[in-house]
Coordinates of C-alpha atoms in Angstrom, one line a residue:
X1 CA 149.5 164.4 39.1
X2 CA 146.5 166.2 40.6
X3 CA 144.0 162.6 41.0
X4 CA 147.3 161.2 42.3
X5 CA 147.5 163.3 45.3
X6 CA 143.9 163.2 46.0
X7 CA 143.9 159.4 45.9
X8 CA 146.6 159.8 48.9
X9 CA 144.9 161.6 50.8
X10 CA 142.0 159.8 50.9
X11 CA 144.0 156.4 51.2
X12 CA 145.3 158.3 54.5
X13 CA 142.4 159.0 55.7
X14 CA 141.1 155.5 55.5
X15 CA 144.3 154.2 57.7
X16 CA 144.0 156.9 60.3
X17 CA 140.3 155.8 60.6
X18 CA 141.2 151.8 60.7
X19 CA 143.8 152.6 63.3
X20 CA 141.3 154.7 65.4
X21 CA 138.5 151.4 65.7
X22 CA 141.1 149.3 66.1
X23 CA 142.6 151.4 69.3
X24 CA 139.0 151.9 70.3
X25 CA 138.1 148.1 70.4
X26 CA 141.0 146.8 72.0
X27 CA 141.0 149.7 75.2
X28 CA 138.0 147.8 75.2
X29 CA 138.8 144.1 75.7
X30 CA 141.4 145.5 78.5
X31 CA 138.2 146.9 80.3
X32 CA 136.6 143.7 79.9
X33 CA 139.3 141.9 81.1
X34 CA 139.8 144.0 84.3
X35 CA 136.5 141.9 85.7
X36 CA 135.7 138.6 85.9
X37 CA 132.2 136.5 85.9
X38 CA 131.9 133.3 87.4
X39 CA 128.5 131.2 86.6
X40 CA 125.9 131.9 89.0
X41 CA 124.2 128.5 90.2
X42 CA 121.2 127.6 92.7
X43 CA 121.8 126.3 95.9
X44 CA 120.4 124.7 99.3
X45 CA 122.3 123.4 102.9
X46 CA 121.9 119.2 103.8
X47 CA 119.1 118.6 106.7
X48 CA 120.0 115.2 107.7
X49 CA 117.2 113.4 109.0
X50 CA 117.2 109.8 110.7
X51 CA 114.5 108.5 109.1
X52 CA 112.3 108.1 105.9
X53 CA 108.5 107.6 105.5
X54 CA 107.8 105.2 102.6
X55 CA 104.5 105.4 101.2
X56 CA 103.1 102.4 99.6
X57 CA 99.9 102.0 97.8
X58 CA 98.3 98.4 97.9
X59 CA 95.0 97.9 96.2
X60 CA 91.6 95.6 96.6
X61 CA 88.4 95.4 95.8
X62 CA 85.1 96.9 97.0
X63 CA 82.4 93.4 98.4
X64 CA 78.8 93.5 100.3
X65 CA 79.5 91.9 103.9
X66 CA 76.3 89.7 101.9
X67 CA 76.8 88.8 98.5
X68 CA 75.2 85.6 97.5
X69 CA 74.5 83.5 94.9
X70 CA 70.8 82.6 95.9
X71 CA 68.6 79.9 94.4
X72 CA 66.3 77.0 95.1
X73 CA 67.0 73.9 97.2
X74 CA 65.3 71.8 95.0
X75 CA 65.9 71.1 90.9
X76 CA 62.4 72.1 88.6
X77 CA 61.6 74.5 85.9
X78 CA 61.5 77.8 86.5
X79 CA 57.7 78.8 86.7
X80 CA 58.0 82.6 87.7
X81 CA 60.3 85.5 88.3
X82 CA 59.4 88.7 89.6
X83 CA 62.7 90.8 89.7
X84 CA 65.3 91.3 87.1
X85 CA 68.9 92.9 87.6
X86 CA 69.0 96.3 88.9
X87 CA 66.3 95.7 91.8
X88 CA 65.8 96.5 94.7
X89 CA 64.5 93.1 97.6
X90 CA 63.7 93.2 100.8
X91 CA 63.2 90.6 103.1
X92 CA 61.1 87.5 103.2
X93 CA 60.5 89.0 99.0
X94 CA 59.2 86.3 96.8
X95 CA 62.1 86.4 94.0
X96 CA 60.6 83.8 92.1
X97 CA 58.9 80.3 92.0
X98 CA 59.6 76.1 90.9
X99 CA 56.7 74.7 88.8
X100 CA 55.2 72.4 91.7
X101 CA 52.3 70.5 89.6
X102 CA 54.5 66.7 90.6
X103 CA 54.3 68.4 94.4
X104 CA 50.8 69.0 94.2
X105 CA 49.9 65.7 92.9
X106 CA 52.2 64.3 95.5
X107 CA 50.3 66.4 98.2
X108 CA 47.3 65.0 97.0
X109 CA 48.2 61.3 97.8
X110 CA 49.7 61.5 100.6
X111 CA 46.5 63.1 102.0
X112 CA 44.3 60.1 100.6
X113 CA 46.4 57.6 102.5
X114 CA 46.4 59.2 105.7
X115 CA 42.8 59.4 105.5
X116 CA 42.8 55.7 104.4
X117 CA 45.7 55.1 107.3
X118 CA 42.9 56.9 110.0
X119 CA 40.1 55.0 108.9
X120 CA 41.6 51.7 109.0
X121 CA 43.1 52.6 112.9
X122 CA 39.9 54.0 113.6
X123 CA 38.5 50.3 112.8
X124 CA 41.8 48.6 114.4
X125 CA 40.9 50.4 117.9
X126 CA 37.5 49.4 118.1
X127 CA 38.0 46.8 117.5
X128 CA 40.7 46.4 120.1
X129 CA 38.3 47.6 122.6
X130 CA 36.0 44.9 121.8
X131 CA 38.2 42.4 121.7
X132 CA 39.4 42.9 125.3
X133 CA 36.4 43.1 126.3
X134 CA 36.0 39.8 125.4
X135 CA 39.1 38.9 126.6
X136 CA 37.5 39.5 130.3
X137 CA 35.6 37.2 129.3
X138 CA 37.5 34.6 128.1
X139 CA 36.0 34.6 124.7
X140 CA 39.2 35.1 122.7
X141 CA 42.5 34.1 123.0
X142 CA 45.6 35.9 123.8
X143 CA 46.9 35.2 120.3
X144 CA 43.8 37.1 118.5
X145 CA 44.3 39.7 121.2
X146 CA 47.6 40.0 120.2
X147 CA 47.4 40.4 116.6
X148 CA 44.7 43.3 117.2
X149 CA 47.1 44.8 119.0
X150 CA 50.0 44.8 116.5
X151 CA 46.9 45.8 113.9
X152 CA 46.9 48.6 115.4
X153 CA 50.5 49.7 116.5
X154 CA 51.5 49.2 112.8
X155 CA 48.4 51.7 111.4
X156 CA 49.6 54.6 113.5
X157 CA 53.2 53.6 112.9
X158 CA 52.1 54.2 109.3
X159 CA 49.9 57.0 110.3
X160 CA 53.1 58.8 111.3
X161 CA 55.1 57.9 108.7
X162 CA 52.1 59.7 106.0
X163 CA 52.4 62.5 108.6
X164 CA 56.3 62.7 107.9
X165 CA 56.2 62.7 104.1
X166 CA 53.3 64.9 103.7
X167 CA 55.2 67.2 106.4
X168 CA 57.9 66.6 104.0
X169 CA 56.2 67.7 100.4
X170 CA 54.7 70.8 102.2
X171 CA 58.1 72.0 102.6
X172 CA 59.2 71.7 99.1
X173 CA 56.0 73.4 98.2
X174 CA 57.7 76.3 100.3
X175 CA 61.8 75.8 99.0
X176 CA 60.0 76.0 95.3
X177 CA 59.1 80.1 96.4
X178 CA 62.3 81.3 96.0
X179 CA 62.5 84.8 99.2
X180 CA 65.2 87.1 100.0
X181 CA 67.3 86.5 102.6
X182 CA 67.8 90.1 103.0
X183 CA 67.7 93.5 101.7
X184 CA 69.7 94.3 99.4
X185 CA 69.9 94.3 95.5
X186 CA 69.7 92.3 92.6
X187 CA 73.2 93.2 90.7
X188 CA 72.5 89.5 87.9
X189 CA 70.0 87.0 86.4
X190 CA 71.9 84.0 85.9
X191 CA 68.5 81.9 84.2
X192 CA 65.5 82.2 81.9
X193 CA 61.7 81.7 82.5
X194 CA 61.2 78.3 81.5
X195 CA 64.7 76.8 81.9
X196 CA 65.2 73.2 84.4
X197 CA 67.6 74.2 86.6
X198 CA 69.8 72.4 88.8
X199 CA 69.8 71.8 92.7
X200 CA 71.6 74.8 94.1
X201 CA 71.8 76.3 91.1
X202 CA 71.9 79.9 92.0
X203 CA 69.6 81.9 90.1
X204 CA 70.3 85.0 90.8
X205 CA 73.6 87.2 92.5
X206 CA 71.6 89.3 95.2
X207 CA 74.5 92.4 97.0
X208 CA 73.3 93.2 100.5
X209 CA 72.4 97.0 101.5
X210 CA 74.0 96.5 105.2
X211 CA 77.7 97.1 104.8
X212 CA 80.3 97.7 101.9
X213 CA 83.9 96.3 103.0
X214 CA 87.2 96.6 101.5
X215 CA 89.5 93.8 100.6
X216 CA 93.1 94.9 100.3
X217 CA 96.0 92.3 100.5
X218 CA 99.1 93.7 102.4
X219 CA 102.6 91.9 103.1
X220 CA 103.8 90.4 106.4
X221 CA 105.1 93.4 107.5
X222 CA 103.1 95.9 107.2
X223 CA 99.8 93.5 108.5
X224 CA 101.4 93.2 112.1
X225 CA 101.8 96.9 112.4
X226 CA 98.2 97.1 112.1
X227 CA 95.2 96.1 114.7
X228 CA 91.7 96.0 114.5
X229 CA 89.5 99.4 114.7
X230 CA 91.8 101.0 113.4
X231 CA 91.0 104.0 111.2
X232 CA 92.8 103.3 108.0
X233 CA 92.7 106.1 104.8
X234 CA 90.4 104.4 102.0
X235 CA 90.9 105.7 98.0
X236 CA 87.8 104.4 96.0
X237 CA 87.9 106.8 92.5
X238 CA 88.0 109.9 94.2
X239 CA 87.0 109.7 97.2
X240 CA 88.7 109.1 100.3
X241 CA 87.0 107.5 103.0
X242 CA 87.6 106.7 107.0
X243 CA 87.9 102.9 107.2
X244 CA 88.3 100.7 109.7
X245 CA 89.8 97.3 110.2
X246 CA 87.7 95.1 110.9
X247 CA 89.9 91.9 110.4
X248 CA 93.1 90.7 109.4
X249 CA 93.5 86.9 108.2
X250 CA 96.0 84.8 110.3
X251 CA 97.0 82.9 107.0
X252 CA 98.8 84.2 103.7
X253 CA 97.4 84.1 100.5
X254 CA 99.4 81.2 98.4
X255 CA 99.2 83.2 95.4
X256 CA 100.2 87.1 95.8
X257 CA 101.8 86.4 99.4
X258 CA 100.2 89.0 101.3
X259 CA 97.8 88.7 104.3
X260 CA 94.2 90.2 103.5
X261 CA 92.8 93.0 105.1
X262 CA 89.0 93.4 106.1
X263 CA 88.2 97.0 105.5
X264 CA 84.7 98.0 107.1
X265 CA 83.4 101.3 105.4
X266 CA 81.4 104.0 106.0
X267 CA 77.4 103.0 105.8
X268 CA 76.5 106.0 103.7
X269 CA 79.6 104.9 101.6
X270 CA 78.7 105.5 97.7
X271 CA 80.2 102.9 95.9
X272 CA 79.9 99.5 94.4
X273 CA 81.1 96.3 94.4
X274 CA 83.6 95.1 92.8
X275 CA 85.2 98.9 92.7
X276 CA 88.9 99.2 93.0
X277 CA 90.1 100.6 96.6
X278 CA 93.3 102.2 97.4
X279 CA 95.2 101.8 100.9
X280 CA 98.0 103.7 101.1
X281 CA 100.3 103.2 103.4
X282 CA 103.2 105.4 105.1
X283 CA 106.0 103.9 107.8
X284 CA 108.5 105.5 108.6
X285 CA 112.1 103.8 107.6
X286 CA 115.3 104.5 110.2
X287 CA 117.7 105.5 108.2
X288 CA 120.5 107.8 108.1
X289 CA 120.3 110.2 105.6
X290 CA 119.7 113.8 103.5
X291 CA 116.2 114.6 101.5
X292 CA 117.6 116.7 98.1
X293 CA 115.8 117.4 94.4
X294 CA 116.0 114.6 91.9
X295 CA 117.9 117.8 89.9
X296 CA 120.8 117.8 92.4
X297 CA 121.0 114.4 91.3
X298 CA 123.9 113.0 87.8
X299 CA 125.2 110.0 86.5
X300 CA 127.7 108.5 88.3
X301 CA 130.2 104.2 87.8
X302 CA 129.8 101.9 89.5
X303 CA 125.9 101.9 89.8
X304 CA 126.4 105.1 92.4
X305 CA 125.3 109.1 91.4
X306 CA 126.8 112.4 92.3
X307 CA 126.4 115.3 93.7
X308 CA 128.1 118.3 93.6
X309 CA 128.8 120.0 96.4
X310 CA 130.0 123.9 97.1
X311 CA 134.2 124.1 98.1
X312 CA 135.0 127.7 99.2
X313 CA 138.7 128.4 98.8
X314 CA 140.5 131.7 99.6
X315 CA 142.7 133.0 96.5
X316 CA 146.0 135.3 97.3
X317 CA 144.2 138.1 97.8
X318 CA 141.4 136.8 100.5
X319 CA 138.3 137.1 98.6
X320 CA 136.6 133.8 98.9
X321 CA 135.5 131.4 95.9
X322 CA 133.1 128.5 95.3
X323 CA 134.4 125.7 93.4
X324 CA 132.4 122.3 92.2
X325 CA 133.8 119.4 94.1
X326 CA 131.6 115.9 93.7
X327 CA 130.4 113.6 95.5
X328 CA 129.2 109.6 95.5
X329 CA 126.1 109.1 96.9
X330 CA 123.6 106.5 97.0
X331 CA 119.7 106.8 96.7
X332 CA 117.7 105.0 99.4
X333 CA 114.2 106.3 97.8
X334 CA 112.6 108.5 95.9
X335 CA 109.5 109.6 95.5
X336 CA 108.5 112.0 92.5
X337 CA 110.4 115.0 92.8
X338 CA 113.0 114.7 95.9
X339 CA 115.6 111.3 96.7
X340 CA 116.6 110.6 100.0
X341 CA 120.3 109.8 99.5
X342 CA 123.2 108.9 101.7
X343 CA 127.1 108.5 101.1
X344 CA 129.8 110.8 101.1
X345 CA 128.4 113.9 102.9
X346 CA 128.6 116.1 105.6
X347 CA 125.6 117.9 107.6
X348 CA 127.0 121.7 106.5
X349 CA 127.9 120.5 103.3
X350 CA 125.8 123.2 100.5
X351 CA 125.0 121.4 97.5
X352 CA 124.1 122.3 93.9
X353 CA 120.6 121.8 92.8
X354 CA 119.6 122.2 89.4
X355 CA 122.0 123.0 86.1
X356 CA 124.5 120.4 86.6
X357 CA 124.3 119.3 82.7
X358 CA 125.9 122.7 82.0
X359 CA 128.4 122.4 85.4
X360 CA 132.1 121.0 85.1
X361 CA 134.0 119.4 88.3
X362 CA 136.8 122.6 89.9
X363 CA 134.6 124.9 87.5
X364 CA 134.4 128.1 89.9
X365 CA 130.7 129.5 90.1
X366 CA 128.6 131.7 92.7
X367 CA 125.6 130.8 94.4
X368 CA 122.8 132.0 93.2
X369 CA 122.3 133.9 97.2
X370 CA 124.3 136.1 99.6
X371 CA 122.9 134.4 102.7
X372 CA 123.8 130.5 101.1
X373 CA 127.7 132.0 100.3
X374 CA 128.2 133.6 103.5
X375 CA 127.6 130.5 105.6
X376 CA 129.3 127.9 103.3

């Protein structure tokens, strides 16, 4: 009996403790339920704009004003090469030469023929003098005099022909030596020593040192807004150069449908032939709208997008609350972190810019700053 009494006392004490715990929890829940807190959201006020700036990058290549494949005007065997790729050359410097043995033989033959013609001409002129003196004494006929004159005339013409042939041969000898037409650097050698090269076949590609140009194709609308001598920024690699428009093409490329710009670069520009050049062009597009962060947009329906706008409401006690309202918008232009939009918005609207995936339409929220809340 004594043990049963002790057990009943213990059960009674456990029951009393349980009632105290339950009553304590109930009072805590009641206390928390008296104060309501809403989720805090980051917001920003919309700022209207009458236009947006559209930036587009166009690409092209760097080329020297003088980039030429130079070669001989004659066909022949390549006899010597004085320079190679990567060498710098100056105007008039000898670069290569052709074998001229045949031309030298031709020149000697013409010189011999010319000497023979000169000797024959001297004899014919002396004969003409004697014939004229005898004609005065009626010792020769008119026929003999005419034949002598004709012989002299023929020899003079033959001498002129030989002189012209000799000049042409000497010219061929001069053109058998390839010289640099301007200061520059050899970018490539196309033939080797001993090769027989064809007429006009380039032996070297020579890049001039005088001026570097950027050739960039742009749309017709962009080209029409530019003008000669206009300063434009050109980016090559990690360098931005101050270029000047030297010329705008008068026709549209049949393949790219662009108009080519020829842009002069500074003389001290450290660029290489064939490098990629970038032209960044910015223009103002007259469309009314608003700039918003990309994070302020969420998917809509029928190709539209949505933004969440704060709608101020007052309860029965006069306390202001802010609920979420969805608005349909259209994206006009985007860059890396912002979008230019238009749609069902007002200039005094305040939108939520972060955490849209955690919110629903109609939810009551609290703006992150009291300044924004008071301005709504």
